[in-house]
mmCIF file of C-alpha atoms and ligand atoms in Angstrom:
data_model
loop_
_atom_site.group_PDB
_atom_site.id
_atom_site.type_symbol
_atom_site.label_atom_id
_atom_site.label_comp_id
_atom_site.label_asym_id
_atom_site.label_seq_id
_atom_site.Cartn_x
_atom_site.Cartn_y
_atom_site.Cartn_z
ATOM 1 C CA MET A 1 58.983 49.674 41.735
ATOM 2 C CA GLU A 2 56.327 51.501 43.601
ATOM 3 C CA PRO A 3 53.598 49.651 45.404
ATOM 4 C CA ASP A 4 50.232 50.644 44.108
ATOM 5 C CA GLN A 5 48.139 51.614 47.103
ATOM 6 C CA SER A 6 44.979 52.426 45.289
ATOM 7 C CA THR A 7 42.306 50.065 46.438
ATOM 8 C CA GLY A 8 39.414 50.264 44.112
ATOM 9 C CA GLU A 9 36.992 49.804 46.957
ATOM 10 C CA GLN A 10 33.624 51.401 46.701
ATOM 11 C CA PRO A 11 31.364 51.938 49.659
ATOM 12 C CA THR A 12 28.414 49.688 49.203
ATOM 13 C CA GLU A 13 25.201 51.141 50.388
ATOM 14 C CA SER A 14 22.444 48.748 51.213
ATOM 15 C CA SER A 15 19.499 50.999 51.624
ATOM 16 C CA ALA A 16 16.815 48.397 51.480
ATOM 17 C CA ALA A 17 16.928 47.486 55.138
ATOM 18 C CA ASP A 18 13.796 49.329 56.064
ATOM 19 C CA ALA A 19 12.104 46.488 57.774
ATOM 20 C CA ASP A 20 9.717 47.100 60.570
ATOM 21 C CA ALA A 21 11.474 45.569 63.518
ATOM 22 C CA ASP A 22 8.446 43.737 64.645
ATOM 23 C CA ALA A 23 9.102 41.635 67.669
ATOM 24 C CA ALA A 24 7.942 38.297 66.463
ATOM 25 C CA ASP A 25 7.010 36.504 69.600
ATOM 26 C CA ALA A 26 7.997 33.093 68.429
ATOM 27 C CA GLN A 27 7.599 31.650 71.845
ATOM 28 C CA ALA A 28 4.505 32.056 73.884
ATOM 29 C CA GLY A 29 5.747 32.281 77.410
ATOM 30 C CA SER A 30 3.208 29.971 78.877
ATOM 31 C CA GLN A 31 5.075 27.198 80.578
ATOM 32 C CA ASP A 32 2.486 25.322 82.475
ATOM 33 C CA ALA A 33 3.504 22.331 84.507
ATOM 34 C CA SER A 34 0.109 20.881 83.762
ATOM 35 C CA ALA A 35 1.040 20.743 80.090
ATOM 36 C CA ASN A 36 3.234 17.792 80.923
ATOM 37 C CA GLU A 37 0.791 15.161 79.801
ATOM 38 C CA THR A 38 0.212 16.714 76.416
ATOM 39 C CA GLN A 39 3.717 16.353 75.073
ATOM 40 C CA PRO A 40 5.070 13.265 73.381
ATOM 41 C CA LYS A 41 7.565 11.140 75.203
ATOM 42 C CA LEU A 42 11.166 11.185 74.126
ATOM 43 C CA SER A 43 12.258 8.065 72.333
ATOM 44 C CA GLU A 44 15.538 6.510 73.408
ATOM 45 C CA ASP A 45 16.181 5.794 69.753
ATOM 46 C CA SER A 46 15.852 9.374 68.590
ATOM 47 C CA PRO A 47 19.024 11.124 67.460
ATOM 48 C CA GLN A 48 18.564 13.739 70.192
ATOM 49 C CA ALA A 49 18.421 11.078 72.865
ATOM 50 C CA LYS A 50 21.373 9.183 71.485
ATOM 51 C CA ARG A 51 23.464 12.324 71.307
ATOM 52 C CA LEU A 52 23.195 12.724 75.069
ATOM 53 C CA ALA A 53 23.104 8.996 75.818
ATOM 54 C CA TYR A 54 19.620 9.346 77.269
ATOM 55 C CA VAL A 55 17.932 6.235 78.631
ATOM 56 C CA HIS A 56 14.531 5.859 80.287
ATOM 57 C CA ASP A 57 15.992 3.909 83.152
ATOM 58 C CA ALA A 58 19.175 5.121 84.814
ATOM 59 C CA ASP A 59 19.870 1.507 85.782
ATOM 60 C CA ASP A 60 20.513 0.874 82.095
ATOM 61 C CA VAL A 61 23.406 3.304 82.003
ATOM 62 C CA ILE A 62 26.612 1.500 81.205
ATOM 63 C CA ALA A 63 28.896 3.097 83.753
ATOM 64 C CA SER A 64 32.050 2.174 81.869
ATOM 65 C CA GLU A 65 30.772 4.164 78.891
ATOM 66 C CA GLN A 66 29.430 7.051 80.929
ATOM 67 C CA PRO A 67 32.111 8.164 83.368
ATOM 68 C CA ARG A 68 29.946 11.046 84.557
ATOM 69 C CA TYR A 69 27.254 8.724 85.784
ATOM 70 C CA GLU A 70 26.964 8.035 89.474
ATOM 71 C CA GLU A 71 24.521 5.698 91.066
ATOM 72 C CA GLY A 72 21.379 7.411 92.266
ATOM 73 C CA GLN A 73 21.364 10.004 89.530
ATOM 74 C CA GLN A 74 18.168 10.231 87.538
ATOM 75 C CA CYS A 75 16.011 12.875 85.918
ATOM 76 C CA THR A 76 13.881 13.499 89.002
ATOM 77 C CA ASN A 77 16.935 14.715 90.907
ATOM 78 C CA CYS A 78 18.445 16.622 87.990
ATOM 79 C CA GLN A 79 18.101 20.367 88.105
ATOM 80 C CA LEU A 80 16.845 20.443 84.531
ATOM 81 C CA TYR A 81 13.865 18.202 85.237
ATOM 82 C CA GLN A 82 10.777 20.353 84.900
ATOM 83 C CA GLY A 83 8.455 18.179 86.892
ATOM 84 C CA THR A 84 8.228 17.311 90.534
ATOM 85 C CA PRO A 85 10.008 14.242 91.903
ATOM 86 C CA ASP A 86 6.616 12.533 91.817
ATOM 87 C CA ASP A 87 6.054 13.105 88.118
ATOM 88 C CA GLU A 88 6.643 9.983 86.116
ATOM 89 C CA TRP A 89 7.364 12.055 83.015
ATOM 90 C CA ALA A 90 8.210 15.732 82.640
ATOM 91 C CA GLY A 91 9.860 18.186 80.328
ATOM 92 C CA CYS A 92 13.566 18.835 80.024
ATOM 93 C CA PRO A 93 14.932 21.884 78.200
ATOM 94 C CA LEU A 94 17.505 19.739 76.455
ATOM 95 C CA PHE A 95 14.738 17.818 74.743
ATOM 96 C CA ALA A 96 12.333 20.605 73.924
ATOM 97 C CA GLY A 97 8.811 19.498 73.214
ATOM 98 C CA LYS A 98 9.367 16.021 74.616
ATOM 99 C CA LEU A 99 8.958 14.420 77.992
ATOM 100 C CA VAL A 100 11.733 12.544 79.693
ATOM 101 C CA LYS A 101 11.119 9.813 82.212
ATOM 102 C CA GLY A 102 11.668 10.530 85.867
ATOM 103 C CA THR A 103 13.819 7.441 86.192
ATOM 104 C CA GLY A 104 15.822 8.424 83.117
ATOM 105 C CA TRP A 105 19.295 9.827 82.749
ATOM 106 C CA CYS A 106 21.438 11.558 80.166
ATOM 107 C CA ASN A 107 25.042 12.681 80.190
ATOM 108 C CA ALA A 108 24.060 16.314 80.741
ATOM 109 C CA TYR A 109 22.778 15.410 84.182
ATOM 110 C CA ALA A 110 23.262 18.191 86.726
ATOM 111 C CA PRO A 111 22.469 17.568 90.377
ATOM 112 C CA ARG A 112 19.605 19.551 91.795
ATOM 113 C CA SER A 113 20.964 22.058 94.247
ATOM 114 C CA GLY A 114 19.360 22.688 97.566
HETATM 115 S S1 SF4 B 201 19.286 16.886 81.542
HETATM 116 FE FE1 SF4 B 201 18.594 15.976 83.456
HETATM 117 S S2 SF4 B 201 16.354 15.940 83.313
HETATM 118 FE FE2 SF4 B 201 17.141 16.255 81.255
HETATM 119 S S3 SF4 B 201 17.261 14.186 80.394
HETATM 120 FE FE3 SF4 B 201 19.269 14.685 81.232
HETATM 121 S S4 SF4 B 201 19.247 13.837 83.314
HETATM 122 FE FE4 SF4 B 201 17.118 13.958 82.615
#
């Protein structure tokens, strides 16, 4: 018994990939802090918010369910908060297109360094 080593493989040539590699600028790089007020506010009930256990008020965090939470943590002192500490609402890259509340918290909280 001889093993048949002939693999009937044929090189497939896909010659139709002649697309113009146009850089589609899907994202306009204008991130203006003043755009804060124009975005909708994140709802605590949205699936995105629930996924990260986001709440508008860090005092509402149930510490026993959120072991990462420590008192004093809130969006305004999270490094992902895109506003100033004085902004009541501001953007957060984890909730693109929505504003999170300065007093809020989610389980992706990361302390602001410096
Ligand atoms: S990542 Fe930070 S700023 Fe964004 S919602 Fe969570 S705690 Fe707030």
